[in-house]
Short mmCIF file of N, CA and C in Angstrom, two decimals:
data_model
loop_
_atom_site.label_atom_id
_atom_site.label_comp_id
_atom_site.label_asym_id
_atom_site.label_seq_id
_atom_site.Cartn_x
_atom_site.Cartn_y
_atom_site.Cartn_z
N UNK A 1 0.80 -1.24 0.01
CA UNK A 1 -0.10 0.01 -0.11
C UNK A 1 0.90 1.31 -0.03
N UNK A 2 2.08 1.18 0.83
CA UNK A 2 2.81 2.38 0.84
C UNK A 2 3.49 2.59 -0.65
N UNK A 3 3.73 1.61 -1.42
CA UNK A 3 4.39 1.59 -2.85
C UNK A 3 3.25 2.56 -3.69
N UNK A 4 2.04 2.01 -3.45
CA UNK A 4 1.01 2.69 -4.43
C UNK A 4 0.93 4.12 -3.92
N UNK A 5 1.00 4.44 -2.70
CA UNK A 5 0.97 5.88 -2.24
C UNK A 5 2.09 6.60 -2.65
N UNK A 6 3.22 6.08 -2.82
CA UNK A 6 4.44 6.71 -3.23
C UNK A 6 4.34 7.00 -4.70
N UNK A 7 3.92 5.95 -5.46
CA UNK A 7 3.58 6.15 -6.96
C UNK A 7 2.66 7.16 -7.15
N UNK A 8 1.51 7.16 -6.48
CA UNK A 8 0.47 8.47 -6.53
C UNK A 8 1.04 9.81 -6.20
N UNK A 9 1.95 9.76 -5.21
CA UNK A 9 2.48 10.94 -4.85
C UNK A 9 3.34 11.52 -5.98
N UNK A 10 4.16 10.77 -6.53
CA UNK A 10 4.96 11.20 -7.71
C UNK A 10 4.31 11.71 -8.95
N UNK A 11 3.11 10.91 -9.27
CA UNK A 11 2.09 11.40 -10.28
C UNK A 11 1.50 12.55 -9.86
N UNK A 12 1.08 12.65 -8.86
CA UNK A 12 0.35 13.87 -8.31
C UNK A 12 1.47 15.28 -8.29
N UNK A 13 2.64 14.95 -7.96
CA UNK A 13 3.70 15.94 -8.06
C UNK A 13 3.92 16.42 -9.63
N UNK A 14 4.13 15.25 -10.37
CA UNK A 14 4.38 15.60 -11.81
C UNK A 14 3.19 16.41 -12.42
N UNK A 15 1.93 15.92 -12.27
CA UNK A 15 0.73 16.57 -12.78
C UNK A 15 0.54 17.98 -12.25
N UNK A 16 0.70 18.17 -10.88
CA UNK A 16 0.60 19.35 -10.23
C UNK A 16 1.39 20.36 -10.54
N UNK A 17 2.67 19.99 -10.72
CA UNK A 17 3.69 21.05 -11.11
C UNK A 17 3.40 21.45 -12.66
N UNK A 18 3.08 20.47 -13.40
CA UNK A 18 2.77 20.71 -14.92
C UNK A 18 1.67 21.68 -15.10
N UNK A 19 0.59 21.49 -14.22
CA UNK A 19 -0.75 22.31 -14.37
C UNK A 19 -0.45 23.68 -13.71
N UNK A 20 -0.11 23.55 -12.60
CA UNK A 20 0.19 24.82 -11.69
C UNK A 20 1.46 24.93 -11.02
N UNK A 21 2.42 25.50 -11.72
CA UNK A 21 3.86 25.44 -11.20
C UNK A 21 3.91 26.23 -9.85
N UNK A 22 3.16 27.02 -9.48
CA UNK A 22 3.26 27.74 -8.29
C UNK A 22 2.87 27.13 -6.96
N UNK A 23 1.78 26.14 -7.23
CA UNK A 23 1.10 25.40 -5.99
C UNK A 23 0.82 24.15 -6.38
N UNK A 24 1.24 23.58 -7.34
CA UNK A 24 0.68 22.13 -7.75
C UNK A 24 1.56 21.08 -7.14
N UNK A 25 2.62 21.51 -6.38
CA UNK A 25 3.46 20.46 -5.55
C UNK A 25 2.96 20.05 -4.23
N UNK A 26 1.90 20.75 -3.91
CA UNK A 26 1.32 20.78 -2.43
C UNK A 26 0.71 19.38 -2.16
N UNK A 27 -0.01 18.91 -3.05
CA UNK A 27 -0.91 17.61 -2.89
C UNK A 27 0.13 16.42 -2.84
N UNK A 28 0.95 16.30 -3.74
CA UNK A 28 2.10 15.48 -3.87
C UNK A 28 3.04 15.49 -2.55
N UNK A 29 3.28 16.45 -2.03
CA UNK A 29 4.11 16.75 -1.00
C UNK A 29 3.40 16.20 0.23
N UNK A 30 2.05 16.54 0.32
CA UNK A 30 1.26 16.08 1.44
C UNK A 30 1.27 14.65 1.49
N UNK A 31 1.12 13.83 0.37
CA UNK A 31 1.10 12.50 0.28
C UNK A 31 2.39 11.80 0.77
N UNK A 32 3.54 12.34 0.07
CA UNK A 32 4.84 11.83 0.58
C UNK A 32 4.97 12.01 2.06
N UNK A 33 4.59 13.09 2.76
CA UNK A 33 4.90 13.31 4.07
C UNK A 33 4.06 12.35 4.90
N UNK A 34 2.75 12.00 4.58
CA UNK A 34 1.93 11.03 5.07
C UNK A 34 2.63 9.65 5.07
N UNK A 35 3.20 9.18 3.90
CA UNK A 35 3.73 8.06 3.78
C UNK A 35 5.17 7.98 4.66
N UNK A 36 5.79 9.20 4.95
CA UNK A 36 7.01 9.36 5.71
C UNK A 36 6.54 9.13 7.12
N UNK A 37 5.53 9.69 7.78
CA UNK A 37 5.13 9.52 8.88
C UNK A 37 4.52 8.04 9.33
N UNK A 38 3.79 7.45 8.32
CA UNK A 38 3.39 6.11 8.57
C UNK A 38 4.70 5.18 8.67
N UNK A 39 5.63 5.33 7.74
CA UNK A 39 6.99 4.55 7.89
C UNK A 39 7.67 4.67 9.12
N UNK A 40 7.73 5.98 9.55
CA UNK A 40 8.64 6.25 10.89
C UNK A 40 7.91 5.58 11.90
N UNK A 41 6.45 5.62 12.19
CA UNK A 41 5.72 5.32 13.21
C UNK A 41 5.69 3.67 13.15
N UNK A 42 5.72 3.00 12.02
CA UNK A 42 5.83 1.52 12.04
C UNK A 42 7.13 1.19 12.24
N UNK A 43 8.19 1.74 11.80
CA UNK A 43 9.70 1.43 12.21
C UNK A 43 9.80 1.53 13.67
N UNK A 44 9.39 2.59 14.40
CA UNK A 44 9.52 2.69 15.87
C UNK A 44 8.92 1.66 16.59
N UNK A 45 7.52 1.31 16.00
CA UNK A 45 6.75 0.33 16.89
C UNK A 45 7.46 -1.04 16.68
N UNK A 46 7.99 -1.43 15.53
CA UNK A 46 8.59 -2.70 15.20
C UNK A 46 9.83 -2.72 16.32
N UNK A 47 10.61 -1.49 16.34
CA UNK A 47 11.67 -1.52 17.30
C UNK A 47 11.43 -1.85 18.71
N UNK A 48 10.28 -1.37 19.11
CA UNK A 48 9.92 -1.45 20.47
C UNK A 48 9.48 -2.85 20.77
N UNK A 49 8.79 -3.54 19.96
CA UNK A 49 8.43 -4.90 19.91
C UNK A 49 9.60 -5.72 20.05
N UNK A 50 10.63 -5.36 19.35
CA UNK A 50 11.68 -6.39 19.10
C UNK A 50 12.50 -6.17 20.20
N UNK A 51 12.58 -5.00 20.82
CA UNK A 51 13.26 -4.86 22.17
C UNK A 51 12.66 -5.50 23.36
N UNK A 52 11.29 -5.63 23.24
CA UNK A 52 10.60 -6.32 24.41
C UNK A 52 10.88 -7.84 24.25
N UNK A 53 10.88 -8.41 23.10
CA UNK A 53 10.98 -9.66 22.65
C UNK A 53 12.32 -9.98 23.18
N UNK A 54 13.35 -9.25 22.95
CA UNK A 54 14.74 -9.78 23.35
C UNK A 54 14.77 -9.68 24.93
N UNK A 55 14.22 -8.79 25.53
CA UNK A 55 14.20 -8.83 26.93
C UNK A 55 13.64 -9.97 27.57
N UNK A 56 12.36 -10.53 27.01
CA UNK A 56 11.73 -11.59 27.48
C UNK A 56 12.38 -12.88 27.22
N UNK A 57 13.05 -12.84 25.96
CA UNK A 57 13.81 -13.91 25.75
C UNK A 57 15.01 -14.12 26.65
N UNK A 58 15.77 -13.14 26.73
CA UNK A 58 17.02 -13.10 27.62
C UNK A 58 16.41 -13.71 29.10
N UNK A 59 15.22 -13.19 29.72
CA UNK A 59 14.69 -13.56 30.98
C UNK A 59 14.39 -15.08 30.94
N UNK A 60 13.89 -15.53 29.80
CA UNK A 60 13.50 -16.93 29.73
C UNK A 60 14.68 -17.85 29.63
N UNK A 61 15.79 -17.38 28.95
CA UNK A 61 16.94 -18.20 28.93
C UNK A 61 17.64 -18.34 30.27
N UNK A 62 17.43 -17.46 31.20
CA UNK A 62 18.27 -17.50 32.45
C UNK A 62 17.45 -18.53 33.48
N UNK A 63 18.16 -19.64 33.32
CA UNK A 63 17.66 -20.79 34.28
C UNK A 63 18.55 -21.20 35.28
N UNK A 64 18.08 -21.42 36.51
CA UNK A 64 18.86 -21.86 37.59
C UNK A 64 18.71 -23.37 37.62
N UNK A 65 19.84 -24.06 37.90
CA UNK A 65 20.13 -25.30 38.06
C UNK A 65 20.78 -25.84 39.24
N UNK A 66 20.71 -27.00 39.78
CA UNK A 66 21.50 -27.56 40.82
C UNK A 66 22.58 -28.19 40.31
N UNK A 67 23.87 -27.74 40.53
CA UNK A 67 25.06 -28.32 40.08
C UNK A 67 25.77 -28.74 41.32
N UNK A 68 26.61 -29.88 41.16
CA UNK A 68 27.42 -30.36 42.18
C UNK A 68 28.77 -29.95 41.72
N UNK A 69 29.47 -29.02 42.54
CA UNK A 69 30.82 -28.75 42.23
C UNK A 69 31.60 -29.02 43.55
N UNK A 70 32.75 -29.58 43.41
CA UNK A 70 33.47 -29.80 44.48
C UNK A 70 32.89 -30.65 45.73
N UNK A 71 31.98 -31.55 45.10
CA UNK A 71 31.26 -32.21 46.15
C UNK A 71 30.04 -31.63 46.85
N UNK A 72 29.80 -30.36 46.70
CA UNK A 72 28.75 -29.58 47.19
C UNK A 72 27.51 -29.19 46.26
N UNK A 73 26.40 -29.14 46.54
CA UNK A 73 25.29 -28.77 45.53
C UNK A 73 25.34 -27.23 45.70
N UNK A 74 25.18 -26.53 44.43
CA UNK A 74 25.08 -25.08 44.48
C UNK A 74 23.82 -24.93 43.38
N UNK A 75 23.07 -24.01 43.72
CA UNK A 75 22.10 -23.48 42.73
C UNK A 75 22.77 -22.26 41.97
N UNK A 76 22.91 -22.42 40.73
CA UNK A 76 23.60 -21.55 39.72
C UNK A 76 22.84 -21.49 38.51
N UNK A 77 23.24 -20.35 37.81
CA UNK A 77 22.69 -20.14 36.55
C UNK A 77 23.32 -20.80 35.45
N UNK A 78 22.66 -21.31 34.34
CA UNK A 78 23.46 -22.03 33.42
C UNK A 78 24.59 -21.29 32.65
N UNK A 79 24.41 -20.04 32.65
CA UNK A 79 25.54 -19.16 32.16
C UNK A 79 26.81 -19.40 32.93
N UNK A 80 26.63 -19.82 34.30
CA UNK A 80 27.94 -20.06 35.12
C UNK A 80 28.33 -21.47 35.29
N UNK A 81 27.98 -22.51 34.28
CA UNK A 81 28.25 -23.79 34.41
C UNK A 81 29.42 -23.88 33.64
N UNK A 82 30.54 -24.75 34.23
CA UNK A 82 31.63 -24.97 33.62
C UNK A 82 31.91 -26.45 33.39
N UNK A 83 32.89 -26.88 32.64
CA UNK A 83 33.24 -28.30 32.38
C UNK A 83 33.66 -28.82 33.91
N UNK A 84 32.96 -30.02 34.03
CA UNK A 84 33.09 -30.76 35.39
C UNK A 84 32.25 -30.75 36.33
N UNK A 85 31.13 -29.67 36.16
CA UNK A 85 30.00 -29.71 36.84
C UNK A 85 29.11 -30.85 36.62
N UNK A 86 28.48 -31.36 37.67
CA UNK A 86 27.58 -32.41 37.49
C UNK A 86 26.12 -31.80 37.83
N UNK A 87 25.27 -31.91 37.06
CA UNK A 87 23.95 -31.28 37.05
C UNK A 87 23.08 -32.35 37.65
N UNK A 88 22.30 -31.99 38.59
CA UNK A 88 21.36 -32.66 39.49
C UNK A 88 19.97 -32.46 38.77
N UNK A 89 19.43 -33.42 38.11
CA UNK A 89 18.18 -33.07 37.26
C UNK A 89 17.13 -33.85 38.03
N UNK A 90 15.87 -33.15 38.45
CA UNK A 90 14.80 -33.68 39.03
C UNK A 90 13.67 -33.65 38.11
N UNK A 91 12.34 -34.20 38.54
CA UNK A 91 11.30 -33.98 37.69
C UNK A 91 10.82 -32.73 37.59
N UNK A 92 10.64 -32.30 36.28
CA UNK A 92 10.15 -30.80 35.91
C UNK A 92 11.21 -29.76 35.60
N UNK A 93 12.54 -30.20 35.90
CA UNK A 93 13.72 -29.36 35.50
C UNK A 93 13.89 -29.35 33.94
N UNK A 94 14.28 -28.16 33.54
CA UNK A 94 14.81 -27.95 32.17
C UNK A 94 16.17 -28.51 32.06
N UNK A 95 16.52 -29.21 30.94
CA UNK A 95 17.81 -29.67 30.77
C UNK A 95 18.65 -28.49 30.06
N UNK A 96 19.74 -27.97 30.63
CA UNK A 96 20.51 -26.99 29.99
C UNK A 96 21.35 -27.48 28.83
#
């Protein structure tokens, strides 16, 4: 739909300038400005949604597990797991 509006704005600019060189450009510029406003609002909205999705995804990926390290059980984040940790898995736990 934006492509159709851009084409119509260009056609309106050409016809408007051809018919009335003094003020014929107003309608075409108005259509182009409306397209610009819609594009900017859509881009900002998509950016905000993407930012919220990344925050939720990061919070969802932060899982605490029970790991046995040096013979003692510790509850740590999966980001802090190292080679040699033994994971204690119980019913309902997510496997890292």
